[in-house]
Coordinates of C-alpha atoms in Angstrom, one line a residue:
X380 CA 0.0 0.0 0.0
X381 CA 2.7 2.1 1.0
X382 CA 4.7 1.6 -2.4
X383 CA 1.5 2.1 -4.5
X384 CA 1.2 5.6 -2.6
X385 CA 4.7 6.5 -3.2
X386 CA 4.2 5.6 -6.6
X387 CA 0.7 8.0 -7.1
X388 CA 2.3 10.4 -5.5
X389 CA 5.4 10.4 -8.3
X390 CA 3.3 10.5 -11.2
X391 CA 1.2 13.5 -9.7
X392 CA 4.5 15.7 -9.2
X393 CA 5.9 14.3 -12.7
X394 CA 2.6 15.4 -14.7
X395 CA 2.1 18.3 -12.4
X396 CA 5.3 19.7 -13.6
X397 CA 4.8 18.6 -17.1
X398 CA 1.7 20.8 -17.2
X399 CA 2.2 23.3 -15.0
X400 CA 3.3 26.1 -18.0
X401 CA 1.1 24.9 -20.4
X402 CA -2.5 25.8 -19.2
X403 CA -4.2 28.4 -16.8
X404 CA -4.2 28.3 -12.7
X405 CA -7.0 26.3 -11.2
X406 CA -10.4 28.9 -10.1
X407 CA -10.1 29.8 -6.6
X408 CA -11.0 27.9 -3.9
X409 CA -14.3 26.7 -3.6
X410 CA -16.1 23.1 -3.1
X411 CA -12.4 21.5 -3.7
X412 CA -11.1 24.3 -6.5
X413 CA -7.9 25.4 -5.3
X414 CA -5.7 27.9 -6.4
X415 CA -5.4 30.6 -3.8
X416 CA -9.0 31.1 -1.4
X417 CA -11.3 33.6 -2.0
X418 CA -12.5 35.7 1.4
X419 CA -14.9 38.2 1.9
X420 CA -12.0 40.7 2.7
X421 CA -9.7 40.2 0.2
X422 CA -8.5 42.7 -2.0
X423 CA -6.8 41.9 -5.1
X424 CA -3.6 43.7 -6.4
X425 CA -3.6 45.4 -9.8
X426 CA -1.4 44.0 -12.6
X427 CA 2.2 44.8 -12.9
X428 CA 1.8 46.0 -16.8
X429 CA -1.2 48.1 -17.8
X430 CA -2.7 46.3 -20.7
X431 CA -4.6 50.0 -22.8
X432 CA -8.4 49.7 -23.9
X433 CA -10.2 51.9 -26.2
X434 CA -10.0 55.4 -25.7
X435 CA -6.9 55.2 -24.5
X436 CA -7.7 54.0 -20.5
X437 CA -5.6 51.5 -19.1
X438 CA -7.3 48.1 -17.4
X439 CA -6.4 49.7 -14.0
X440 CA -8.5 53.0 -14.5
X441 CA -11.9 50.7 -14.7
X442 CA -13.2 47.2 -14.6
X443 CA -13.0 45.5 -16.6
X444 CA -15.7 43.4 -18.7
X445 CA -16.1 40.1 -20.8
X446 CA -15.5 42.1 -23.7
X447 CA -12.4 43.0 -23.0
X448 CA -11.2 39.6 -22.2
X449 CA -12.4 38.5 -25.6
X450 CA -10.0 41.0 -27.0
X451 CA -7.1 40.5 -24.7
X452 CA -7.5 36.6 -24.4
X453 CA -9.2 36.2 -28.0
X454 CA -8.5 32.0 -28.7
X455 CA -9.6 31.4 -24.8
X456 CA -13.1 33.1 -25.7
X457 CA -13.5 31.4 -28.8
X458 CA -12.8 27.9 -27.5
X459 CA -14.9 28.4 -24.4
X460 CA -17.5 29.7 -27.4
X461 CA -16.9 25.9 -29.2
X462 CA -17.7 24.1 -25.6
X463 CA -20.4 26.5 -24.9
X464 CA -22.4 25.1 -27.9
X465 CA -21.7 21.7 -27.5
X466 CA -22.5 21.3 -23.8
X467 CA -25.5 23.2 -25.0
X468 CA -26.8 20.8 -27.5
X469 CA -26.0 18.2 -24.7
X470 CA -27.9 19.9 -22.2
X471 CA -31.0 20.7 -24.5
X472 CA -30.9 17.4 -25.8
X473 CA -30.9 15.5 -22.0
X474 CA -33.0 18.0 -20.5
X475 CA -31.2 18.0 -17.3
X476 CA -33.2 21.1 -16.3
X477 CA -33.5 22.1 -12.4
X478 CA -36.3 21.3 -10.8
X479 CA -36.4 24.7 -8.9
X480 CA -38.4 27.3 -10.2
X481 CA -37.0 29.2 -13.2
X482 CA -40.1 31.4 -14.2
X483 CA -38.6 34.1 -12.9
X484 CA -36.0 34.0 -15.3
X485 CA -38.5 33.1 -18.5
X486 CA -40.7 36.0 -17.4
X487 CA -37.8 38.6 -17.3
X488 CA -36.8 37.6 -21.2
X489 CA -40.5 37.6 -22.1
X490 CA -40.4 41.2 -20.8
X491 CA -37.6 42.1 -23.0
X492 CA -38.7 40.3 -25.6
X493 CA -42.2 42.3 -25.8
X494 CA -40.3 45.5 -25.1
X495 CA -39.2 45.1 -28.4
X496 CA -42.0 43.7 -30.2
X497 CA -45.7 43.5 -28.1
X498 CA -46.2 40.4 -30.4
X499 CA -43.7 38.4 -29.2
X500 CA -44.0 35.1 -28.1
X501 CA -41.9 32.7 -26.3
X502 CA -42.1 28.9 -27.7
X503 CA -41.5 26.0 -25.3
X504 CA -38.4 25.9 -27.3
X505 CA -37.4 29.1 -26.1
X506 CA -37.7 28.6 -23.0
X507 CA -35.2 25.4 -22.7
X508 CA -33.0 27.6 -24.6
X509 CA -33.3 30.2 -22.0
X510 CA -32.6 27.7 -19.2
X511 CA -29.7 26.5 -20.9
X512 CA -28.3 29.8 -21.5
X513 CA -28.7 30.5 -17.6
X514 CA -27.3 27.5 -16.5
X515 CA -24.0 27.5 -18.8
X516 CA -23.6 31.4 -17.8
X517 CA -22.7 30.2 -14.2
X518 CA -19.7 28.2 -16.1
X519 CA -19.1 29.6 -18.7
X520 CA -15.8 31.6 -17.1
X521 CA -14.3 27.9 -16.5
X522 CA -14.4 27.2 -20.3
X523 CA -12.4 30.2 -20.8
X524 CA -9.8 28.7 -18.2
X525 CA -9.9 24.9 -20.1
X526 CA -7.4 23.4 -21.5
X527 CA -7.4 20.4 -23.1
X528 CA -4.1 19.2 -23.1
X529 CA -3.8 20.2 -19.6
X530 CA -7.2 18.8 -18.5
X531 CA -6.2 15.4 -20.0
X532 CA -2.7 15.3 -17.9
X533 CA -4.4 16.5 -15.0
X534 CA -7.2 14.1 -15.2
X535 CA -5.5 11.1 -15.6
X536 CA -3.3 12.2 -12.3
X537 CA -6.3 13.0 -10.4
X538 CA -7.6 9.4 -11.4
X539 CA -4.6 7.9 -9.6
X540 CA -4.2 10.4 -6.9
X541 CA -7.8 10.1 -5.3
X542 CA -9.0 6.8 -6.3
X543 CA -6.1 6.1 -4.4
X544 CA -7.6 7.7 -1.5
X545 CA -5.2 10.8 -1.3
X546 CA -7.6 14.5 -1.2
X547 CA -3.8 16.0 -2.2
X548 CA -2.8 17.8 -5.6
X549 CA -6.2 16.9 -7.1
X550 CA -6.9 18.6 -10.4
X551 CA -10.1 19.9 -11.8
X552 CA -11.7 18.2 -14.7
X553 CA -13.7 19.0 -17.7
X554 CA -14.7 22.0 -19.2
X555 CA -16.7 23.0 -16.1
X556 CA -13.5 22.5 -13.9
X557 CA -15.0 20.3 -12.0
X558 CA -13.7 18.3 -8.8
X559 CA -14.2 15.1 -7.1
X560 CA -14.7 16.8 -3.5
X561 CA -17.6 19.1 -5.6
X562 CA -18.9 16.2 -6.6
X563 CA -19.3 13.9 -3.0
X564 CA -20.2 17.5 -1.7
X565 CA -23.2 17.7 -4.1
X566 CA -24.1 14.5 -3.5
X567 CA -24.4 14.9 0.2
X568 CA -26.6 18.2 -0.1
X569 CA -28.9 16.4 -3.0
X570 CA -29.0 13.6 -0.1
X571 CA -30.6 16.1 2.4
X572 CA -34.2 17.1 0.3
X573 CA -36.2 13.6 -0.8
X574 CA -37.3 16.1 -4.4
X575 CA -33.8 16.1 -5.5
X576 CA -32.9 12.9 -4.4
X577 CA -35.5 11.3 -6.6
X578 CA -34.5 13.7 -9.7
X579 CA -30.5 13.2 -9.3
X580 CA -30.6 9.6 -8.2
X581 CA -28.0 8.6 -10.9
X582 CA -25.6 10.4 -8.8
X583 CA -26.8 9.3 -5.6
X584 CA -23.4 7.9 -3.5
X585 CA -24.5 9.7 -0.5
X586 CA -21.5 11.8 -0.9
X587 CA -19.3 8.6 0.2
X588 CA -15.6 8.6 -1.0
X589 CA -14.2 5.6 1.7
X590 CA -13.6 3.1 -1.4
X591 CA -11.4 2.8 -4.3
X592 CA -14.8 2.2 -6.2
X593 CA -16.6 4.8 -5.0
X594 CA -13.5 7.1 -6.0
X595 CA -13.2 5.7 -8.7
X596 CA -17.0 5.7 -9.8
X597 CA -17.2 9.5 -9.2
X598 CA -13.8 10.4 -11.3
X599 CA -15.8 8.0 -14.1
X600 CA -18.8 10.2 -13.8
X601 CA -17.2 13.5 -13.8
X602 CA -15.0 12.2 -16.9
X603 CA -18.3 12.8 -18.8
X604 CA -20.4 16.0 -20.3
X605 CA -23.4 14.1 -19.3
X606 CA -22.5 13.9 -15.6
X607 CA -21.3 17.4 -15.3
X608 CA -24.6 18.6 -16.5
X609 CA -26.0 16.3 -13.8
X610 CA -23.6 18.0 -11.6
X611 CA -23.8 21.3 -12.6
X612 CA -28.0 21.3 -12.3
X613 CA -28.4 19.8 -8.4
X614 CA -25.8 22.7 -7.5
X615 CA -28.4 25.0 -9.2
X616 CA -31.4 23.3 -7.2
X617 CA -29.5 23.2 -3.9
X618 CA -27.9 27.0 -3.8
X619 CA -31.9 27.8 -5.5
X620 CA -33.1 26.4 -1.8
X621 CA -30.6 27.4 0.5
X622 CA -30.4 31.3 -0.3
X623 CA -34.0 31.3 -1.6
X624 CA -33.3 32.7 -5.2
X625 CA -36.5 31.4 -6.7
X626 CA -38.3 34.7 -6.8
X627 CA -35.0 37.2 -6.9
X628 CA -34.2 39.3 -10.1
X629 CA -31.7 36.6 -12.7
X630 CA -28.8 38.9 -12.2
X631 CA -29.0 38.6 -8.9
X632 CA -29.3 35.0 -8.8
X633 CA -26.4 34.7 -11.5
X634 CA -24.1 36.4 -9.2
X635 CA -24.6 34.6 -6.0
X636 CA -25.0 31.2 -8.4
X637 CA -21.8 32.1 -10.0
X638 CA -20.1 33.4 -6.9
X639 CA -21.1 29.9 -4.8
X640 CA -20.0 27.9 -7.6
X641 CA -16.4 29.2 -8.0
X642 CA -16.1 30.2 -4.2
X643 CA -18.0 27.6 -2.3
X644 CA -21.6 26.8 -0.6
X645 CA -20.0 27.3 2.9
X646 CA -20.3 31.0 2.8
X647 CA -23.8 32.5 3.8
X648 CA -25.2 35.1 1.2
X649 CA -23.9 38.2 2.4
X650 CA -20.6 36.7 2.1
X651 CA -20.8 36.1 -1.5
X652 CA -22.2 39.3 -2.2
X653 CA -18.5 40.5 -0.7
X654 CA -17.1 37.9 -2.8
X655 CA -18.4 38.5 -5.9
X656 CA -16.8 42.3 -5.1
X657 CA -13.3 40.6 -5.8
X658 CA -11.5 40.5 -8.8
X659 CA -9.7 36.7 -8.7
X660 CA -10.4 35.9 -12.1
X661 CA -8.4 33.7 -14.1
X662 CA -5.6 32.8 -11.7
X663 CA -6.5 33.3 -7.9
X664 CA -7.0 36.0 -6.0
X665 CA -3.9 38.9 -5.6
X666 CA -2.4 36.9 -8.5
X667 CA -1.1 38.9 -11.6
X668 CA -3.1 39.0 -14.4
X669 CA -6.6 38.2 -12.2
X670 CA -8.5 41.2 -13.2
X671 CA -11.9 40.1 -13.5
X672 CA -14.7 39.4 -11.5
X673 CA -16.0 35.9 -11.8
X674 CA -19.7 36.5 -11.2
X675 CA -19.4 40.0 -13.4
X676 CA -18.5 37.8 -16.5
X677 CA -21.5 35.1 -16.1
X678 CA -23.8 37.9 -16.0
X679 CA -22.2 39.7 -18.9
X680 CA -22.0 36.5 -20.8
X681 CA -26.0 35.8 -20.3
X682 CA -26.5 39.4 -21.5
X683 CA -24.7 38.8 -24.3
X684 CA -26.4 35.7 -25.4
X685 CA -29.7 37.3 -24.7
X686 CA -29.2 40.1 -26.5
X687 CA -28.2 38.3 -29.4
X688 CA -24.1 38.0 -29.1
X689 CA -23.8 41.7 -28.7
X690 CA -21.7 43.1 -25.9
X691 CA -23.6 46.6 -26.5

């Protein structure tokens, strides 16, 4: 036993170095994401080297948006663009909707929609694609941070690492930078209402990770789109029922959605309102380079889906 730990533990620091330039820092700390924590009194450090905007600002003179990461970090944007659309089609096609109420969100886009044109009306279509749209905003800045090669070394350490019951060095996975403690963390919370037990029973472990199967299991699961989506939606119902979103405005629920997601269901929801303040996005909070807000760029990127990829 002791050997086959040594020998996990060698392969993590081999591939770990291996990859270490070639992709982006992990998302801050939250669920299991670790790469410097996120706290309600942080405050981030500007950038070393100004990068200028239009009109001749500098990134340091205002915040700065999605838009602006599309034109500083162009490829990232247009993959994450490529895994938006196929998760998407995924999503649309499984259904994997949450459970929790979402008419607030369909009756804020049929407002807009008529504000436009009082004849408007919203298919059942729509209004999957509308879900969908919501749901992938909360990830969406993840698939900016994926990389593939990196993901595929980092997965494939992970695999040995925790099925071999070690919680160290363990990478996220997928393009929604997902980890195993997320996942047993979801689990447990799905575990504590009998509704969303029933609907996400195909991920019911019960949060358990004491095995090398169950470990194992779970790093199978989160190898897939599927499962993420799977994933991805109980977090949605849960953090719907614990800060009672149901009912709030969708920006408002996309920033504490987005916030929870990349900084961690432990904090209460004046917390993540602080937290969603910080700018620890891409690599960590006080890191160089992390200029944006995490929670700013999911609610910029379902703005700029809804109004019909325009960032105007």
């Amino acid at each position: 036993m002791r050997l086959k730990k040594a020998l996990c533990f060698i392969i993590c620091i081999f591939s770990f170095v291996l990859s270490f330039p070639l992709g982006k820092k992990d998302k801050a700390e939250g669920l299991g994401e670790e790469s410097g924590e996120v706290n309600a009194d942080d405050l981030p450090l500007e950038a070393e080297d100004d990068f200028l905007l239009e009109g001749g600002e500098t990134e340091s003179e205002r915040d700065l948006t999605l838009k602006d990461f599309a034109t500083m970090h162009n490829s990232d944007f247009v993959s994450a663009m490529d895994y938006y659309n196929q998760t998407k089609m995924l999503l649309k096609k499984s259904e994997c909707y949450p459970v929790c109420s979402l008419n607030k969100i369909i009756a804020e886009r049929k407002k807009q929609l008529r504000a436009k044109d009082k004849k408007a009306v919203l298919l059942e279509e729509d209004e999957k694609d509308i879900k969908a749209v919501f749901m992938l905003s909360i990830v969406f800045p993840e698939m900016m941070r994926y990389s593939a090669f990196r993901d595929e070394i980092e997965t494939r350490v992970t695999s040995v690492m925790y099925s071999c019951g070690s919680d160290s060095l363990i990478c996220s996975i997928g393009y929604m930078q997902m980890k195993p403690n997320f996942a047993s963390h979801i689990e447990r919370c799905v575990k504590n209402y009998p509704d969303l037990e029933e609907r996400y029973g195909m991920l019911n472990q019960e949060g358990k990770d004491f095995t090398f199967d169950q470990r194992r299991d779970r790093i199978k699961r989160l190898k897939t789109i599927d499962y993420q989506i799977q994933y991805l939606s109980a977090f949605i119902d849960y953090a719907v029922k614990r800060y009672n979103l149901s009912e709030k405005e969708p920006e408002f629920q996309l920033k504490i959605l987005s916030t929870a997601y990349n900084a961690g269901l432990s904090y209460s929801i004046d917390d993540l309102e602080q937290i969603a303040k910080v700018k620890a996005f891409p690599n960590g909070t006080n890191a160089k380079g992390s200029m944006w807000n995490y929670s700013a760029l999911s609610i910029q990127f379902y703005n700029y889906i809804t109004n019909g990829f325009s960032f105007d």
